């Protein structure tokens, strides 16, 4: 009976497996799990198919890019791009190496958008790259021949029709002998024997192109007049141009290039222009042709930054104001942010959440938009501050050098204190309350507690943020450019440099041609100077921060 009861009362699920059944079941379950893992893992069948499809799309784009690089003879970029494509395929097609598959995209984008940009900017700082010096010498020679064009006095008239294809315009020419040719600014003349002629023998239309009528020619007059069709691939053969859309005449360069002597000769004056070794063709009197080419100039751009008369004087003032602006901005925003954080950190303050939300509202608006709003408020002529609050006063908040600097600091204080308020609020809440209570029991005043206990502890955690805030304000482009544009302008320079310009706005104006044309080489040199200054100040500040941590520990 006991045995029968035991057998009857035993849960079948708990019964011991028959010999060999458990092992077979375990093996079967393990195989099923392994098969499922293989099906869902990156190295499984589906994972491999997905990788092949995605890599196929990437490789198709890469082949197109590599083909374009090959056709443009960009050999260095071609080799680097090919190596990157092969590396990506190797990383994602091989088994294992899971960390590399996750890190590869981030590393690739880091190299392209950070490392390459920094290295290229550094390289440009040692060249004369800018307006008139942005390509090779061969390109400069071709450009000079194309731009120095004069109409040939005895040029025959070419009957002309204006055609369009997509967004591009073409000129259909019929020469005096009846030969028809088609061309555009970037497409030299080619035979168009299939064109349809009218009763006068003038070619009017061509399959695949739309012939423009008089109204359409007038509507696109500027673009059509700008068409200069090369006669051949050799710029010395000249171009064909039209002034009315119905007749064209031949133009040839007024500067004749001698490849053997590497000189240009003006056919009118006889002046000879030679390579002056500075990326331009120059005559004996020093006059240079407008188009040059990019060359390496060593440290010349760095020297120009401190020796160029139009830049040397203003640059010293800009550097001093940049330091003043950055330091004052950090000090003012930190002082106001800390004061408000302490004021709204009291336990018995009612509605402090609402107050805190109101305090950070300026932080919610884009800096460039805030700069434009304040620019309108402070406008000397019709701004709200002068016209409404001050009863029609004429105070040059943005036109007087001193007031403009004060205005910039006030607006930047408005933009920056919410960040410091948030940081200081979090730091205050992390401080142990026992220290405060112990100091008060020892009879320390509130000011003494703040100066000797709270502030040193706050600085340990906030000091790195103050350093980063200094670096940010050192390059705070938005508030300066949107509020004052760097003005009011200095009177002792031909460049567009003003009293509120900081180094980064000066770099922008030099790079993008504010006053004297674009000069990327000089702008890159100034950017490197900014980097050196910020890096030096940051290194010294971090060293002092470390010393502060050692003292407090």
PDB file of C-alpha atoms in Angstrom, residues 273-477:
ATOM      1  CA  UNK A 273      53.343  89.653 -66.158  1.00  0.00           C
ATOM      2  CA  UNK A 274      55.570  87.015 -64.558  1.00  0.00           C
ATOM      3  CA  UNK A 275      55.190  84.556 -61.696  1.00  0.00           C
ATOM      4  CA  UNK A 276      56.179  86.562 -58.623  1.00  0.00           C
ATOM      5  CA  UNK A 277      56.586  83.515 -56.404  1.00  0.00           C
ATOM      6  CA  UNK A 278      53.601  84.540 -54.268  1.00  0.00           C
ATOM      7  CA  UNK A 279      50.876  82.812 -56.226  1.00  0.00           C
ATOM      8  CA  UNK A 280      50.202  85.539 -58.782  1.00  0.00           C
ATOM      9  CA  UNK A 281      51.419  87.042 -62.059  1.00  0.00           C
ATOM     10  CA  UNK A 282      52.920  90.498 -61.526  1.00  0.00           C
ATOM     11  CA  UNK A 283      54.267  93.213 -63.809  1.00  0.00           C
ATOM     12  CA  UNK A 284      57.511  95.108 -63.276  1.00  0.00           C
ATOM     13  CA  UNK A 285      55.665  97.919 -61.476  1.00  0.00           C
ATOM     14  CA  UNK A 286      54.179  95.460 -58.964  1.00  0.00           C
ATOM     15  CA  UNK A 287      50.673  95.333 -60.443  1.00  0.00           C
ATOM     16  CA  UNK A 288      49.248  91.814 -60.266  1.00  0.00           C
ATOM     17  CA  UNK A 289      46.548  90.022 -62.207  1.00  0.00           C
ATOM     18  CA  UNK A 290      43.385  89.451 -60.189  1.00  0.00           C
ATOM     19  CA  UNK A 291      43.419  85.658 -60.452  1.00  0.00           C
ATOM     20  CA  UNK A 292      46.197  83.742 -58.707  1.00  0.00           C
ATOM     21  CA  UNK A 293      46.690  80.261 -57.269  1.00  0.00           C
ATOM     22  CA  UNK A 294      47.161  78.592 -53.910  1.00  0.00           C
ATOM     23  CA  UNK A 295      50.712  78.138 -52.594  1.00  0.00           C
ATOM     24  CA  UNK A 296      52.360  77.394 -49.276  1.00  0.00           C
ATOM     25  CA  UNK A 297      53.455  80.560 -47.466  1.00  0.00           C
ATOM     26  CA  UNK A 298      54.831  79.138 -44.200  1.00  0.00           C
ATOM     27  CA  UNK A 299      54.250  81.360 -41.191  1.00  0.00           C
ATOM     28  CA  UNK A 300      53.450  84.444 -43.256  1.00  0.00           C
ATOM     29  CA  UNK A 301      49.790  84.496 -42.149  1.00  0.00           C
ATOM     30  CA  UNK A 302      50.795  84.413 -38.481  1.00  0.00           C
ATOM     31  CA  UNK A 303      53.242  87.233 -39.132  1.00  0.00           C
ATOM     32  CA  UNK A 304      50.581  89.260 -40.975  1.00  0.00           C
ATOM     33  CA  UNK A 305      48.260  88.982 -37.991  1.00  0.00           C
ATOM     34  CA  UNK A 306      50.659  91.134 -35.968  1.00  0.00           C
ATOM     35  CA  UNK A 307      52.388  93.197 -38.673  1.00  0.00           C
ATOM     36  CA  UNK A 308      49.625  94.124 -41.152  1.00  0.00           C
ATOM     37  CA  UNK A 309      48.878  97.834 -40.449  1.00  0.00           C
ATOM     38  CA  UNK A 310      45.153  97.344 -41.092  1.00  0.00           C
ATOM     39  CA  UNK A 311      45.027  94.477 -38.587  1.00  0.00           C
ATOM     40  CA  UNK A 312      47.798  95.004 -36.030  1.00  0.00           C
ATOM     41  CA  UNK A 313      46.265  97.895 -34.078  1.00  0.00           C
ATOM     42  CA  UNK A 314      42.686  96.586 -33.984  1.00  0.00           C
ATOM     43  CA  UNK A 315      43.886  93.055 -33.178  1.00  0.00           C
ATOM     44  CA  UNK A 316      45.414  94.143 -29.850  1.00  0.00           C
ATOM     45  CA  UNK A 317      42.154  95.834 -28.860  1.00  0.00           C
ATOM     46  CA  UNK A 318      40.134  92.832 -29.974  1.00  0.00           C
ATOM     47  CA  UNK A 319      42.289  90.438 -27.914  1.00  0.00           C
ATOM     48  CA  UNK A 320      41.990  92.596 -24.784  1.00  0.00           C
ATOM     49  CA  UNK A 321      38.226  92.943 -25.219  1.00  0.00           C
ATOM     50  CA  UNK A 322      37.888  89.188 -25.845  1.00  0.00           C
ATOM     51  CA  UNK A 323      39.545  88.398 -22.508  1.00  0.00           C
ATOM     52  CA  UNK A 324      37.515  91.103 -20.767  1.00  0.00           C
ATOM     53  CA  UNK A 325      34.275  89.870 -22.272  1.00  0.00           C
ATOM     54  CA  UNK A 326      34.933  86.206 -21.431  1.00  0.00           C
ATOM     55  CA  UNK A 327      36.105  86.822 -17.856  1.00  0.00           C
ATOM     56  CA  UNK A 328      33.403  89.388 -17.063  1.00  0.00           C
ATOM     57  CA  UNK A 329      30.703  87.159 -18.540  1.00  0.00           C
ATOM     58  CA  UNK A 330      31.763  84.189 -16.422  1.00  0.00           C
ATOM     59  CA  UNK A 331      32.081  86.303 -13.259  1.00  0.00           C
ATOM     60  CA  UNK A 332      28.753  88.094 -13.685  1.00  0.00           C
ATOM     61  CA  UNK A 333      26.719  85.042 -14.685  1.00  0.00           C
ATOM     62  CA  UNK A 334      28.239  82.971 -11.867  1.00  0.00           C
ATOM     63  CA  UNK A 335      27.642  85.688  -9.265  1.00  0.00           C
ATOM     64  CA  UNK A 336      24.024  86.247 -10.280  1.00  0.00           C
ATOM     65  CA  UNK A 337      23.313  82.548 -10.741  1.00  0.00           C
ATOM     66  CA  UNK A 338      24.781  81.682  -7.339  1.00  0.00           C
ATOM     67  CA  UNK A 339      22.897  84.515  -5.621  1.00  0.00           C
ATOM     68  CA  UNK A 340      19.576  83.377  -7.073  1.00  0.00           C
ATOM     69  CA  UNK A 341      20.336  79.731  -6.314  1.00  0.00           C
ATOM     70  CA  UNK A 342      20.944  80.564  -2.656  1.00  0.00           C
ATOM     71  CA  UNK A 343      17.884  82.802  -2.514  1.00  0.00           C
ATOM     72  CA  UNK A 344      15.567  80.129  -3.916  1.00  0.00           C
ATOM     73  CA  UNK A 345      17.134  77.228  -2.006  1.00  0.00           C
ATOM     74  CA  UNK A 346      15.494  78.068   1.310  1.00  0.00           C
ATOM     75  CA  UNK A 347      13.331  75.293   2.711  1.00  0.00           C
ATOM     76  CA  UNK A 348      10.635  77.693   3.976  1.00  0.00           C
ATOM     77  CA  UNK A 349      10.210  79.503   0.624  1.00  0.00           C
ATOM     78  CA  UNK A 350       6.750  78.962  -0.830  1.00  0.00           C
ATOM     79  CA  UNK A 351       6.323  78.568  -4.581  1.00  0.00           C
ATOM     80  CA  UNK A 352      10.047  78.186  -5.216  1.00  0.00           C
ATOM     81  CA  UNK A 353       9.401  75.748  -8.075  1.00  0.00           C
ATOM     82  CA  UNK A 354       7.522  78.467  -9.927  1.00  0.00           C
ATOM     83  CA  UNK A 355      10.299  80.964  -9.241  1.00  0.00           C
ATOM     84  CA  UNK A 356      12.910  78.517 -10.502  1.00  0.00           C
ATOM     85  CA  UNK A 357      10.988  77.960 -13.734  1.00  0.00           C
ATOM     86  CA  UNK A 358      10.775  81.728 -14.275  1.00  0.00           C
ATOM     87  CA  UNK A 359      14.512  82.058 -13.659  1.00  0.00           C
ATOM     88  CA  UNK A 360      15.446  79.656 -16.452  1.00  0.00           C
ATOM     89  CA  UNK A 361      13.101  81.093 -19.108  1.00  0.00           C
ATOM     90  CA  UNK A 362      15.878  83.092 -20.873  1.00  0.00           C
ATOM     91  CA  UNK A 363      17.758  79.790 -21.259  1.00  0.00           C
ATOM     92  CA  UNK A 364      14.857  78.383 -23.293  1.00  0.00           C
ATOM     93  CA  UNK A 365      15.189  80.900 -26.142  1.00  0.00           C
ATOM     94  CA  UNK A 366      17.829  80.550 -28.894  1.00  0.00           C
ATOM     95  CA  UNK A 367      20.778  82.877 -28.343  1.00  0.00           C
ATOM     96  CA  UNK A 368      20.728  84.314 -31.859  1.00  0.00           C
ATOM     97  CA  UNK A 369      17.017  85.140 -31.564  1.00  0.00           C
ATOM     98  CA  UNK A 370      17.531  86.783 -28.178  1.00  0.00           C
ATOM     99  CA  UNK A 371      20.368  88.845 -29.660  1.00  0.00           C
ATOM    100  CA  UNK A 372      18.103  90.126 -32.423  1.00  0.00           C
ATOM    101  CA  UNK A 373      15.321  90.972 -29.930  1.00  0.00           C
ATOM    102  CA  UNK A 374      17.706  92.898 -27.681  1.00  0.00           C
ATOM    103  CA  UNK A 375      19.153  94.637 -30.742  1.00  0.00           C
ATOM    104  CA  UNK A 376      15.689  96.037 -31.411  1.00  0.00           C
ATOM    105  CA  UNK A 377      15.116  96.965 -27.771  1.00  0.00           C
ATOM    106  CA  UNK A 378      18.418  98.854 -27.581  1.00  0.00           C
ATOM    107  CA  UNK A 379      18.184 100.526 -30.981  1.00  0.00           C
ATOM    108  CA  UNK A 380      19.115 104.218 -30.474  1.00  0.00           C
ATOM    109  CA  UNK A 381      16.493 105.517 -32.916  1.00  0.00           C
ATOM    110  CA  UNK A 382      13.325 103.499 -32.388  1.00  0.00           C
ATOM    111  CA  UNK A 383      14.196 100.999 -29.639  1.00  0.00           C
ATOM    112  CA  UNK A 384      11.757 100.361 -26.801  1.00  0.00           C
ATOM    113  CA  UNK A 385      14.285 101.332 -24.129  1.00  0.00           C
ATOM    114  CA  UNK A 386      14.923 104.829 -25.492  1.00  0.00           C
ATOM    115  CA  UNK A 387      11.486 105.598 -26.901  1.00  0.00           C
ATOM    116  CA  UNK A 388       9.260 104.160 -24.164  1.00  0.00           C
ATOM    117  CA  UNK A 389      11.182 103.673 -20.950  1.00  0.00           C
ATOM    118  CA  UNK A 390      13.424 106.748 -21.263  1.00  0.00           C
ATOM    119  CA  UNK A 391      10.866 109.044 -22.898  1.00  0.00           C
ATOM    120  CA  UNK A 392      12.441 109.468 -26.327  1.00  0.00           C
ATOM    121  CA  UNK A 393      16.084 109.805 -25.247  1.00  0.00           C
ATOM    122  CA  UNK A 394      18.841 109.354 -27.829  1.00  0.00           C
ATOM    123  CA  UNK A 395      21.360 107.120 -26.076  1.00  0.00           C
ATOM    124  CA  UNK A 396      23.701 105.153 -28.310  1.00  0.00           C
ATOM    125  CA  UNK A 397      23.490 101.814 -26.547  1.00  0.00           C
ATOM    126  CA  UNK A 398      24.885 100.070 -29.625  1.00  0.00           C
ATOM    127  CA  UNK A 399      26.724 102.920 -31.356  1.00  0.00           C
ATOM    128  CA  UNK A 400      28.899 104.276 -28.546  1.00  0.00           C
ATOM    129  CA  UNK A 401      31.997 102.060 -27.992  1.00  0.00           C
ATOM    130  CA  UNK A 402      31.718 101.982 -24.172  1.00  0.00           C
ATOM    131  CA  UNK A 403      27.934 101.646 -24.020  1.00  0.00           C
ATOM    132  CA  UNK A 404      28.012  98.959 -26.719  1.00  0.00           C
ATOM    133  CA  UNK A 405      30.400  96.866 -24.615  1.00  0.00           C
ATOM    134  CA  UNK A 406      28.215  97.323 -21.539  1.00  0.00           C
ATOM    135  CA  UNK A 407      25.133  96.359 -23.561  1.00  0.00           C
ATOM    136  CA  UNK A 408      26.842  93.212 -24.814  1.00  0.00           C
ATOM    137  CA  UNK A 409      27.762  92.197 -21.254  1.00  0.00           C
ATOM    138  CA  UNK A 410      24.226  92.856 -19.979  1.00  0.00           C
ATOM    139  CA  UNK A 411      22.622  90.827 -22.754  1.00  0.00           C
ATOM    140  CA  UNK A 412      25.095  87.992 -22.251  1.00  0.00           C
ATOM    141  CA  UNK A 413      24.319  88.111 -18.522  1.00  0.00           C
ATOM    142  CA  UNK A 414      20.641  87.722 -19.386  1.00  0.00           C
ATOM    143  CA  UNK A 415      21.466  84.714 -21.542  1.00  0.00           C
ATOM    144  CA  UNK A 416      23.999  83.067 -19.239  1.00  0.00           C
ATOM    145  CA  UNK A 417      22.756  83.374 -15.658  1.00  0.00           C
ATOM    146  CA  UNK A 418      20.058  80.623 -15.969  1.00  0.00           C
ATOM    147  CA  UNK A 419      22.755  78.034 -16.704  1.00  0.00           C
ATOM    148  CA  UNK A 420      24.759  79.071 -13.655  1.00  0.00           C
ATOM    149  CA  UNK A 421      21.542  79.151 -11.620  1.00  0.00           C
ATOM    150  CA  UNK A 422      20.817  75.524 -12.517  1.00  0.00           C
ATOM    151  CA  UNK A 423      24.389  74.402 -11.863  1.00  0.00           C
ATOM    152  CA  UNK A 424      24.654  76.191  -8.527  1.00  0.00           C
ATOM    153  CA  UNK A 425      21.231  74.941  -7.400  1.00  0.00           C
ATOM    154  CA  UNK A 426      22.278  71.355  -8.018  1.00  0.00           C
ATOM    155  CA  UNK A 427      25.622  71.873  -6.296  1.00  0.00           C
ATOM    156  CA  UNK A 428      24.016  73.493  -3.231  1.00  0.00           C
ATOM    157  CA  UNK A 429      21.552  70.648  -2.862  1.00  0.00           C
ATOM    158  CA  UNK A 430      24.395  68.141  -2.901  1.00  0.00           C
ATOM    159  CA  UNK A 431      26.233  69.786   0.019  1.00  0.00           C
ATOM    160  CA  UNK A 432      25.849  68.012   3.388  1.00  0.00           C
ATOM    161  CA  UNK A 433      23.618  69.991   5.758  1.00  0.00           C
ATOM    162  CA  UNK A 434      25.600  68.773   8.777  1.00  0.00           C
ATOM    163  CA  UNK A 435      28.459  71.146   7.989  1.00  0.00           C
ATOM    164  CA  UNK A 436      26.112  74.126   7.887  1.00  0.00           C
ATOM    165  CA  UNK A 437      24.458  73.150  11.156  1.00  0.00           C
ATOM    166  CA  UNK A 438      27.800  72.509  12.908  1.00  0.00           C
ATOM    167  CA  UNK A 439      29.165  75.889  11.825  1.00  0.00           C
ATOM    168  CA  UNK A 440      26.078  77.710  13.056  1.00  0.00           C
ATOM    169  CA  UNK A 441      26.285  75.909  16.401  1.00  0.00           C
ATOM    170  CA  UNK A 442      29.858  77.171  16.694  1.00  0.00           C
ATOM    171  CA  UNK A 443      28.550  80.713  16.231  1.00  0.00           C
ATOM    172  CA  UNK A 444      29.570  81.298  12.599  1.00  0.00           C
ATOM    173  CA  UNK A 445      27.538  83.927  10.745  1.00  0.00           C
ATOM    174  CA  UNK A 446      25.738  83.184   7.478  1.00  0.00           C
ATOM    175  CA  UNK A 447      28.406  85.061   5.485  1.00  0.00           C
ATOM    176  CA  UNK A 448      31.171  83.171   7.290  1.00  0.00           C
ATOM    177  CA  UNK A 449      29.501  79.843   6.532  1.00  0.00           C
ATOM    178  CA  UNK A 450      29.145  80.767   2.890  1.00  0.00           C
ATOM    179  CA  UNK A 451      32.684  82.109   2.486  1.00  0.00           C
ATOM    180  CA  UNK A 452      34.552  79.421   4.412  1.00  0.00           C
ATOM    181  CA  UNK A 453      32.444  76.303   3.809  1.00  0.00           C
ATOM    182  CA  UNK A 454      29.921  76.498   0.999  1.00  0.00           C
ATOM    183  CA  UNK A 455      31.903  78.471  -1.576  1.00  0.00           C
ATOM    184  CA  UNK A 456      35.090  76.316  -1.412  1.00  0.00           C
ATOM    185  CA  UNK A 457      33.016  73.137  -1.679  1.00  0.00           C
ATOM    186  CA  UNK A 458      31.014  74.615  -4.559  1.00  0.00           C
ATOM    187  CA  UNK A 459      34.147  75.626  -6.444  1.00  0.00           C
ATOM    188  CA  UNK A 460      35.493  72.074  -6.355  1.00  0.00           C
ATOM    189  CA  UNK A 461      32.540  70.811  -8.396  1.00  0.00           C
ATOM    190  CA  UNK A 462      31.786  73.981 -10.379  1.00  0.00           C
ATOM    191  CA  UNK A 463      35.323  75.050 -11.337  1.00  0.00           C
ATOM    192  CA  UNK A 464      35.491  72.800 -14.448  1.00  0.00           C
ATOM    193  CA  UNK A 465      32.161  74.248 -15.577  1.00  0.00           C
ATOM    194  CA  UNK A 466      33.492  77.772 -15.078  1.00  0.00           C
ATOM    195  CA  UNK A 467      36.463  76.893 -17.277  1.00  0.00           C
ATOM    196  CA  UNK A 468      34.182  75.517 -19.993  1.00  0.00           C
ATOM    197  CA  UNK A 469      32.007  78.639 -19.670  1.00  0.00           C
ATOM    198  CA  UNK A 470      35.111  80.780 -20.206  1.00  0.00           C
ATOM    199  CA  UNK A 471      35.996  78.804 -23.347  1.00  0.00           C
ATOM    200  CA  UNK A 472      32.421  79.168 -24.614  1.00  0.00           C
ATOM    201  CA  UNK A 473      32.296  82.931 -24.038  1.00  0.00           C
ATOM    202  CA  UNK A 474      35.746  83.317 -25.574  1.00  0.00           C
ATOM    203  CA  UNK A 475      34.095  82.136 -28.801  1.00  0.00           C
ATOM    204  CA  UNK A 476      30.565  83.458 -28.178  1.00  0.00           C
ATOM    205  CA  UNK A 477      29.784  84.381 -31.766  1.00  0.00           C
TER     206      UNK A 477
END
